Each structure stands twice: as structure tokens, then as C-alpha cells.
Amino acid sequence: MLNALTPQPADKILALVAAYRADTRDTKIDLGVGVYKNADGLTPVMRAVKAAEQRIWQAQDSKAYTGLAGDPAFANAMIGLILGDDVPRTNVAAVATPGGTGAIRQAFELVQMASPGATVWISAPTWPNHPSILKYMGIPMSEYRYFDPETCAVDFDGMMADLGDIAEGDIVLLHGCCHNPTGANLNQVQWDQVIDALNAKAAIPMIDIAYQGFGDGLEADGVAVRKVAAACKQSIIAASCSKNFGIYRERTGILMAVSNDAADMALAQATLAFLNRQNYSFPPDHGARIVTEILNDAALRADWEAELEDVRNGMLKLRRDLADALQDATGSNRFGFIAEHRGMFSRLGITPEQVEKLRAEHAVYMVGDSRINIAGLNAQTVPLLAKAIASVL
Ligand code: LMR
């Protein structure tokens, strides 16, 4: 049987991790996988996470199963964080999932069960694992224009034109904030227009929100998803705690289905629990418990929010510094958009050959589409990167 397997394509982001590790040059710069790094190149455990873990370790007296949907306290805390009071709690079915990817996978499973012929529309470009999972599951997909490589901003006219082609009941996958891989985001007026377009077609929005707090702040980054959940008849939200809580390896995420129909909600809740049971039974609990402890404790929450703000502001400063350094190095404002983009990533808009040259000649590692992880930089490497980029243009 095993000899019948065919090799699968390597994930291009994860393949970079291995290539970077294997590089022995001590000047190497890792701008690949979306993991936050501080100025020392470390991915620290956040203070509130450490404190919460200690409390859990002291107080926890059982490791018995929770429930198929996970601990309801986690769902309540996360729904509060993401949706606030904009949507009644009774309108939200939710299950804990293994990370944000687990939430996305379960969301696609839900779509496949509820609406087998529906097309899932993804932004061009999007996180490569979105189309990869859709293709693997055999779900019809289509792309809507999103990024203008000329301006490195959102191609809003193109996006709206393509959303005009969606069919009733199709699913439109949107990034709630901090678009991955481009860093270019819709403004609130544009979000309102997207919502109107989706409602006009009776399409179902699916929001992937993996970087809340990394863009314009915890509250501001949740505005769009709240609008969508409040204004659309039904919506799906897949959220990750990997980045904003820094608990990547704990695999902590949540999938929500939103509707104001009580019967639909009961069915969705039972179906989500069923899907968990089919795929992995009970979702992981440790990360979810950490998140719950932090969000429900005023002091821990304040400390977490403060540290997250430091992380966000650090990345914003790196963005401004890199844009300035590139202006100096290239003598043009070609890369000024880097200071305007938000989140962990920016797409530079250079060619795959230039990306490869940066790796071969300067030990700079970025995804082949020229996505850089801003958090992979520090004060020392910003000018080095700017010079290296200028030298390959
Ligand atoms: C990324 O885009 O780099 C992150 O979301 C990590 C991943 O799993 O790809």
C-alpha cells in the first residue's frame, strides 16, 4: 500500500524553515514563517501566558476530557474578544480547534456538509494553505482579485468586480485583519461595501482572523469581523490564538458559526461538535485554558494587552525604519507602502529571481512571492536588508 503513495508538494513556507536552518552563514536573516521574534531573534513566552500556566498547574486537579466543543468558558472568552457585544452570544455556535488551521479545516468541512456544490472564493493571493486544503478536500474554489502588484495596495475595484460574479450561497473567505501574505488591508468604508456586495448575492462570509492585535490594535483589528457578523445573515469565523498569545505549539483556535436563527444555531453547534469527534475527538485544552485564564482575569489581561501592544508597536517601528532605509538605499519611494501595510507581513513586489538572489547572495530568506515577516528584522538587520534589496533590483 505505502508504495502507492505519491510525493506531495512541500509547503513553501515550512520548506523555508528547513532551508534557513541548514544555512551556515552567520549573517543570515529569516523573514520566512509567520512567527513573532523579538529584537534578539527569540520567540518569548508572553508574561501573562507564563503566569496563567503557573496558576493552571497549581489549581488543575484533573486532566479528564472536557467536551467535544472544548471548554465553554474558552468559547465565551474568545467570542467576547472577537465579537464583543455586537452579536448576541446565543447567535454563535463555537468549537475549540487545534489552532487556526484546525478551525479553517473544520470550517471547510462544515461548508462541504451543508453546501456541497458551493464555491469557496479566496483572495488572490492568500495564505497558501487555504487553496491547498480546499484542493485536498475537493472543494470548488475561485479567486477574487485583491492585491495590485503595481501599487502594492488593495485592488479594490478588481475585488468588487469579481465579487459581482459570485453565486448565491457561495463562500467568500476574507482576512479579518493583517492580510497574509500581502499586508494590504481594506479600510472600513471598503469593508462596508464588501458586506453590501455579499448580502446582495446572499453569499456567506468566512473570516480568517489570525493576527488580531498585530495591526491597528486589539479593538480596531476586530471591527471588520464584528461588522460582518452583525450585518450578514450567516457567517463563519476561524480564529487563531497562536500569534497574539504567542502559543503557537499549543494549537489553540476556535471556529464560530453565526446566525440569528435559533434552530440553525442548535444544528450548527451539534454539527461542529460532530465534526470535532470525526477528526480528532476532543480538541486540545491546555492553550485554550491559558487563553481563558488571561481573558477572564483583569490583571493578567491588562498585562497581556500591554505586551501585545509592545509587540505591535515594535513591528510598526520596524516597518517605518525599513521604508526609510529603502528610500535611502534606492533613492525612491517605491517601498513606501511598507509603512502603510499592517500586520506581520508585507509583500515587496520583487520577482522570484530577485528573491532567490537575496537568498543565494545575501542569506536573506523570504517566501518566493516576496512576502517578508517584519518581525524577523531588528535595528541591525533593517539597513542590511535595505542594501541587499537595493542591490538586486
Ligand atoms: C505563516 O503564514 O507563515 C503562518 O501562518 C505559519 C504557517 O503555518 O504558515
Coordinates of C-alpha atoms and ligand atoms in Angstrom, one line a residue:
M1 CA 0.0 0.0 0.0
L2 CA 2.6 2.6 1.0
N3 CA 4.4 2.2 -2.3
A4 CA 1.3 3.6 -4.0
L5 CA 1.8 7.0 -2.3
T6 CA 2.9 9.8 -4.5
P7 CA 5.1 12.6 -3.1
Q8 CA 3.1 15.7 -2.1
P9 CA 4.3 19.2 -2.8
A10 CA 6.2 20.7 0.2
D11 CA 4.6 23.7 1.9
K12 CA 6.6 26.6 0.6
I13 CA 6.6 28.5 3.9
L14 CA 7.6 25.5 6.0
A15 CA 10.3 24.5 3.4
L16 CA 12.0 27.8 4.1
V17 CA 12.3 27.0 7.8
A18 CA 14.5 24.0 6.9
A19 CA 16.5 25.8 4.3
Y20 CA 17.2 28.7 6.7
R21 CA 18.3 26.2 9.5
A22 CA 20.7 24.5 7.1
D23 CA 22.4 27.8 6.0
T24 CA 25.7 28.1 7.9
R25 CA 26.3 31.8 7.1
D26 CA 26.2 33.8 10.3
T27 CA 24.8 36.9 8.6
K28 CA 21.6 35.0 7.6
I29 CA 18.2 36.8 8.1
D30 CA 15.0 34.8 8.5
L31 CA 12.0 36.6 7.1
G32 CA 10.0 33.4 6.4
V33 CA 7.5 31.7 8.6
G34 CA 5.0 33.9 10.4
V35 CA 6.3 33.6 13.9
Y36 CA 7.0 36.7 16.0
K37 CA 10.6 37.3 17.1
N38 CA 11.9 40.0 19.4
A39 CA 15.0 42.1 18.8
D40 CA 17.2 39.2 19.9
G41 CA 15.6 36.8 17.4
L42 CA 13.7 34.9 20.1
T43 CA 10.0 34.0 20.3
P44 CA 9.4 34.5 24.0
V45 CA 6.6 33.1 26.1
M46 CA 4.4 36.1 27.0
R47 CA 4.4 37.1 30.7
A48 CA 0.7 36.6 31.1
V49 CA 1.0 33.1 29.5
K50 CA 3.7 32.1 32.0
A51 CA 1.6 33.4 34.9
A52 CA -1.6 31.6 33.6
E53 CA 0.3 28.4 33.1
Q54 CA 1.6 28.5 36.7
R55 CA -1.9 29.1 38.0
I56 CA -3.3 26.3 35.9
W57 CA -0.6 23.9 37.1
Q58 CA -1.3 24.7 40.7
A59 CA -5.1 24.6 40.5
Q60 CA -5.8 21.9 38.0
D61 CA -6.8 18.6 39.6
S62 CA -7.8 16.6 36.6
K63 CA -6.9 16.0 33.0
A64 CA -10.2 14.3 32.2
Y65 CA -11.8 15.2 28.9
T66 CA -13.6 18.5 28.6
G67 CA -16.3 18.3 25.9
L68 CA -16.3 17.8 22.1
A69 CA -16.7 21.6 21.7
G70 CA -14.0 22.3 24.2
D71 CA -14.5 24.2 27.4
P72 CA -17.5 26.6 27.1
A73 CA -15.5 29.2 29.1
F74 CA -13.0 29.3 26.3
A75 CA -15.7 29.8 23.7
N76 CA -17.3 32.6 25.8
A77 CA -14.0 34.4 26.3
M78 CA -13.0 34.2 22.6
I79 CA -16.4 35.3 21.4
G80 CA -16.1 38.3 23.7
L81 CA -12.6 39.1 22.4
I82 CA -13.5 38.8 18.8
L83 CA -17.2 39.8 18.6
G84 CA -17.6 41.9 21.7
D85 CA -21.3 42.7 22.4
D86 CA -22.0 43.3 18.7
V87 CA -23.6 39.8 18.3
P88 CA -25.7 38.1 20.9
R89 CA -23.9 35.1 22.4
T90 CA -27.0 32.9 21.5
N91 CA -26.3 33.6 17.8
V92 CA -22.9 32.0 17.9
A93 CA -22.1 28.3 17.7
A94 CA -18.5 27.6 18.5
V95 CA -16.0 24.8 19.0
A96 CA -12.3 24.8 20.1
T97 CA -10.0 23.6 17.4
P98 CA -6.3 22.6 17.1
G99 CA -5.0 26.1 16.1
G100 CA -6.4 28.4 13.4
T101 CA -5.6 25.9 10.7
G102 CA -7.8 23.4 12.6
A103 CA -10.6 26.0 12.6
I104 CA -10.2 26.6 8.8
R105 CA -10.2 22.9 8.1
Q106 CA -13.4 22.3 10.2
A107 CA -15.0 25.4 8.5
F108 CA -14.4 23.8 5.1
E109 CA -15.8 20.5 6.4
L110 CA -18.9 22.4 7.6
V111 CA -19.3 24.0 4.2
Q112 CA -18.8 20.7 2.4
M113 CA -21.6 19.1 4.6
A114 CA -24.0 22.0 4.4
S115 CA -23.5 23.2 0.8
P116 CA -21.6 20.6 -1.2
G117 CA -21.6 22.4 -4.5
A118 CA -20.7 25.9 -3.2
T119 CA -17.6 27.6 -4.4
V120 CA -15.2 29.0 -1.8
W121 CA -13.7 32.3 -3.1
I122 CA -10.3 33.2 -1.9
S123 CA -8.3 36.4 -2.3
A124 CA -5.5 36.5 -5.0
P125 CA -3.2 36.0 -3.3
T126 CA -4.0 34.3 0.1
W127 CA -2.2 32.1 2.7
P128 CA -1.1 29.2 0.5
N129 CA -2.6 26.7 2.9
H130 CA -6.1 27.9 2.1
P131 CA -6.1 26.7 -1.5
S132 CA -4.0 23.7 -0.5
I133 CA -6.7 22.4 1.9
L134 CA -9.5 23.3 -0.4
K135 CA -7.8 21.3 -3.2
Y136 CA -7.1 18.4 -1.0
M137 CA -10.8 18.3 0.1
G138 CA -12.0 18.6 -3.5
I139 CA -14.0 21.8 -2.7
P140 CA -14.6 24.1 -5.7
M141 CA -12.7 27.3 -5.4
S142 CA -12.3 30.5 -7.3
E143 CA -10.1 33.6 -6.8
Y144 CA -11.2 37.3 -6.4
R145 CA -8.6 40.0 -7.2
Y146 CA -7.2 41.5 -4.1
F147 CA -3.7 42.9 -4.5
D148 CA -2.4 45.3 -7.0
P149 CA 1.3 44.5 -7.6
E150 CA 1.9 47.9 -9.1
T151 CA 0.8 49.9 -6.1
C152 CA 1.2 47.1 -3.5
A153 CA -2.2 48.1 -2.2
V154 CA -5.6 46.5 -2.4
D155 CA -7.1 46.3 -5.9
F156 CA -10.5 47.3 -4.6
D157 CA -12.1 47.9 -8.0
G158 CA -10.9 44.4 -9.1
M159 CA -12.1 42.8 -5.9
M160 CA -15.6 44.4 -6.2
A161 CA -15.9 43.4 -9.9
D162 CA -15.0 39.8 -9.0
L163 CA -17.4 39.7 -6.1
G164 CA -20.1 40.6 -8.6
D165 CA -19.5 37.1 -10.2
I166 CA -20.2 35.0 -7.1
A167 CA -23.3 32.9 -7.0
E168 CA -25.9 32.8 -4.2
G169 CA -24.7 30.7 -1.3
D170 CA -21.0 30.8 -2.3
I171 CA -18.5 31.3 0.5
V172 CA -16.1 34.3 0.4
L173 CA -13.0 33.8 2.5
L174 CA -11.7 37.2 3.9
H175 CA -8.8 38.0 6.2
G176 CA -10.3 39.8 9.2
C177 CA -7.1 42.0 9.6
C178 CA -3.4 41.9 8.7
H179 CA -3.8 40.2 5.3
N180 CA -1.4 37.3 4.8
P181 CA 0.7 37.4 2.6
T182 CA 0.4 41.0 1.4
G183 CA -0.1 43.2 4.5
A184 CA -2.5 45.4 2.4
N185 CA -5.9 45.7 4.1
L186 CA -9.4 47.0 3.4
N187 CA -10.4 50.2 5.1
Q188 CA -13.7 50.4 7.0
V189 CA -15.6 52.0 4.1
Q190 CA -14.4 49.3 1.8
W191 CA -15.5 46.6 4.3
D192 CA -19.0 48.2 4.3
Q193 CA -19.1 47.9 0.5
V194 CA -17.9 44.3 0.6
I195 CA -20.6 43.4 3.1
D196 CA -23.2 45.0 0.9
A197 CA -21.9 43.1 -2.1
L198 CA -22.0 39.8 -0.2
N199 CA -25.5 40.5 1.1
A200 CA -26.7 41.4 -2.4
K201 CA -25.6 37.9 -3.5
A202 CA -26.7 36.1 -0.3
A203 CA -23.1 34.9 -0.1
I204 CA -21.6 33.6 3.2
P205 CA -18.6 35.4 4.5
M206 CA -15.9 33.3 6.1
I207 CA -13.4 35.3 8.1
D208 CA -9.9 34.0 8.9
I209 CA -8.6 36.1 11.8
A210 CA -5.1 35.0 12.9
Y211 CA -3.4 38.3 13.8
Q212 CA -5.8 40.3 15.9
G213 CA -3.8 42.9 17.8
F214 CA -0.9 42.9 15.3
G215 CA -2.4 45.6 13.0
D216 CA -4.0 48.7 14.5
G217 CA -4.7 47.3 17.9
L218 CA -6.9 44.6 19.5
E219 CA -10.1 46.5 19.3
A220 CA -9.5 48.1 15.9
D221 CA -8.5 44.8 14.3
G222 CA -11.8 43.3 15.4
V223 CA -14.0 46.0 13.9
A224 CA -14.4 44.3 10.5
V225 CA -15.2 40.9 11.7
R226 CA -17.8 42.4 14.1
K227 CA -19.4 44.3 11.3
V228 CA -19.6 41.2 9.1
A229 CA -21.1 39.0 11.9
A230 CA -23.7 41.7 12.7
A231 CA -24.6 42.6 9.2
C232 CA -24.7 39.2 7.4
K233 CA -27.4 36.6 7.9
Q234 CA -24.9 33.9 8.4
S235 CA -21.1 33.9 8.7
I236 CA -18.2 31.7 9.7
I237 CA -15.2 32.8 11.7
A238 CA -12.0 30.9 12.1
A239 CA -9.6 32.4 14.7
S240 CA -6.1 31.6 15.9
C241 CA -4.5 32.3 19.3
S242 CA -1.1 31.2 18.0
K243 CA 0.2 34.7 17.3
N244 CA -1.5 37.1 19.6
F245 CA -1.0 34.9 22.6
G246 CA 2.3 33.5 21.3
I247 CA 1.2 29.9 21.9
Y248 CA 2.0 28.5 18.5
R249 CA 2.8 25.0 19.5
E250 CA -0.2 24.6 21.9
R251 CA -2.5 24.6 18.8
T252 CA -5.3 26.8 20.1
G253 CA -8.0 28.1 17.8
I254 CA -11.8 28.5 17.6
L255 CA -14.4 28.1 14.9
M256 CA -17.6 30.0 15.1
A257 CA -20.8 29.9 13.0
V258 CA -23.0 32.9 13.4
S259 CA -26.8 33.2 12.6
N260 CA -29.8 34.7 14.3
D261 CA -31.9 31.6 13.7
A262 CA -32.1 29.6 16.9
A263 CA -32.8 26.3 15.2
D264 CA -29.9 26.8 12.8
M265 CA -27.7 27.6 15.7
A266 CA -28.6 24.4 17.6
L267 CA -27.9 22.4 14.4
A268 CA -24.6 24.2 13.7
Q269 CA -23.4 23.6 17.3
A270 CA -24.2 19.9 17.2
T271 CA -22.6 19.6 13.7
L272 CA -19.4 21.3 14.8
A273 CA -19.1 19.0 17.8
F274 CA -19.8 16.0 15.5
L275 CA -17.0 17.2 13.1
N276 CA -14.6 17.5 16.0
R277 CA -15.4 13.9 17.0
Q278 CA -14.8 12.6 13.5
N279 CA -11.5 14.4 13.1
Y280 CA -9.8 14.3 16.4
S281 CA -12.4 13.9 19.1
F282 CA -11.7 16.3 21.9
P283 CA -9.8 19.5 20.9
P284 CA -6.5 20.3 22.8
D285 CA -7.2 22.1 26.1
H286 CA -4.0 23.5 27.6
G287 CA -3.7 26.5 25.3
A288 CA -7.4 27.2 25.5
R289 CA -7.2 27.2 29.3
I290 CA -4.3 29.6 29.2
V291 CA -6.3 32.0 27.0
T292 CA -9.4 31.7 29.2
E293 CA -7.4 32.4 32.3
I294 CA -5.8 35.5 30.7
L295 CA -9.0 36.9 29.2
N296 CA -11.1 36.4 32.4
D297 CA -8.6 37.9 34.8
A298 CA -8.4 41.7 34.8
A299 CA -4.7 41.9 35.8
L300 CA -3.5 39.2 33.5
R301 CA -5.5 40.6 30.7
A302 CA -4.1 44.1 31.1
D303 CA -0.6 42.7 31.2
W304 CA -1.2 40.6 28.1
E305 CA -2.7 43.6 26.2
A306 CA 0.3 45.8 27.2
E307 CA 2.8 43.2 26.0
L308 CA 0.8 42.7 22.7
E309 CA 0.8 46.5 22.2
D310 CA 4.6 46.5 22.6
V311 CA 4.9 43.7 20.0
R312 CA 2.6 45.7 17.6
N313 CA 4.4 49.0 18.1
G314 CA 7.8 47.3 17.7
M315 CA 6.7 45.9 14.3
L316 CA 5.3 49.3 13.3
K317 CA 8.6 50.9 14.0
L318 CA 10.4 48.3 12.0
R319 CA 8.1 49.0 9.1
R320 CA 8.8 52.7 9.2
D321 CA 12.5 52.1 9.6
L322 CA 12.6 49.7 6.7
A323 CA 10.6 52.0 4.5
D324 CA 13.1 54.8 5.3
A325 CA 16.1 52.7 4.8
L326 CA 14.8 51.5 1.4
Q327 CA 14.1 55.1 0.4
D328 CA 17.8 55.9 1.2
A329 CA 19.2 52.8 -0.4
T330 CA 17.1 53.0 -3.6
G331 CA 16.6 56.8 -3.8
S332 CA 12.9 56.3 -4.5
N333 CA 9.7 55.8 -2.6
R334 CA 9.0 52.5 -4.3
F335 CA 8.8 50.7 -1.0
G336 CA 6.9 53.4 1.0
F337 CA 3.9 51.1 1.2
I338 CA 5.7 49.0 3.8
A339 CA 5.0 51.7 6.4
E340 CA 1.3 51.7 5.3
H341 CA 0.8 47.9 5.5
R342 CA -0.3 46.3 8.7
G343 CA 0.3 43.0 10.5
M344 CA 3.3 40.7 10.4
F345 CA 3.8 40.6 6.6
S346 CA 4.4 42.8 3.6
R347 CA 4.7 41.6 0.0
L348 CA 7.6 43.5 -1.5
G349 CA 6.6 43.1 -5.1
I350 CA 10.0 41.9 -6.3
T351 CA 10.5 39.0 -8.7
P352 CA 11.1 35.3 -7.7
E353 CA 14.6 35.7 -9.3
Q354 CA 15.4 38.6 -7.1
V355 CA 14.1 36.7 -4.0
E356 CA 16.4 33.8 -5.0
K357 CA 19.3 36.2 -5.4
L358 CA 18.7 37.6 -2.0
R359 CA 18.9 34.1 -0.6
A360 CA 21.9 33.0 -2.5
E361 CA 24.0 36.2 -2.3
H362 CA 22.8 37.8 1.0
A363 CA 21.4 34.9 3.1
V364 CA 18.1 36.7 3.2
Y365 CA 15.2 34.2 3.5
M366 CA 11.7 35.3 2.4
V367 CA 8.8 33.5 0.7
G368 CA 9.1 33.2 -3.1
D369 CA 6.3 35.6 -3.7
S370 CA 8.5 38.2 -1.8
R371 CA 6.5 38.1 1.4
I372 CA 8.6 39.2 4.4
N373 CA 7.9 38.7 8.1
I374 CA 8.6 42.1 9.5
A375 CA 9.2 40.6 13.0
G376 CA 12.2 38.8 11.6
L377 CA 14.0 42.1 11.5
N378 CA 15.8 44.2 14.1
A379 CA 17.6 47.5 14.2
Q380 CA 20.8 45.9 12.9
T381 CA 19.3 44.0 10.1
V382 CA 17.0 46.7 8.7
P383 CA 19.8 48.6 6.9
L384 CA 21.4 45.4 5.8
L385 CA 18.2 44.2 4.2
A386 CA 17.6 47.5 2.6
K387 CA 21.0 47.5 1.0
A388 CA 20.6 43.9 -0.1
I389 CA 17.2 44.6 -1.7
A390 CA 18.6 47.6 -3.5
S391 CA 21.5 45.6 -4.8
V392 CA 19.2 43.0 -6.6
L393 CA 16.8 45.4 -8.2
Ligands
LMR1 C1 2.6 31.9 8.0 O1 1.8 32.2 7.1 O2 3.8 31.9 7.9 C2 2.0 31.3 9.3 O3 0.6 31.3 9.3 C3 2.5 30.0 9.6 C4 2.0 28.9 8.8 O4 1.5 27.9 9.3 O5 2.1 29.0 7.5

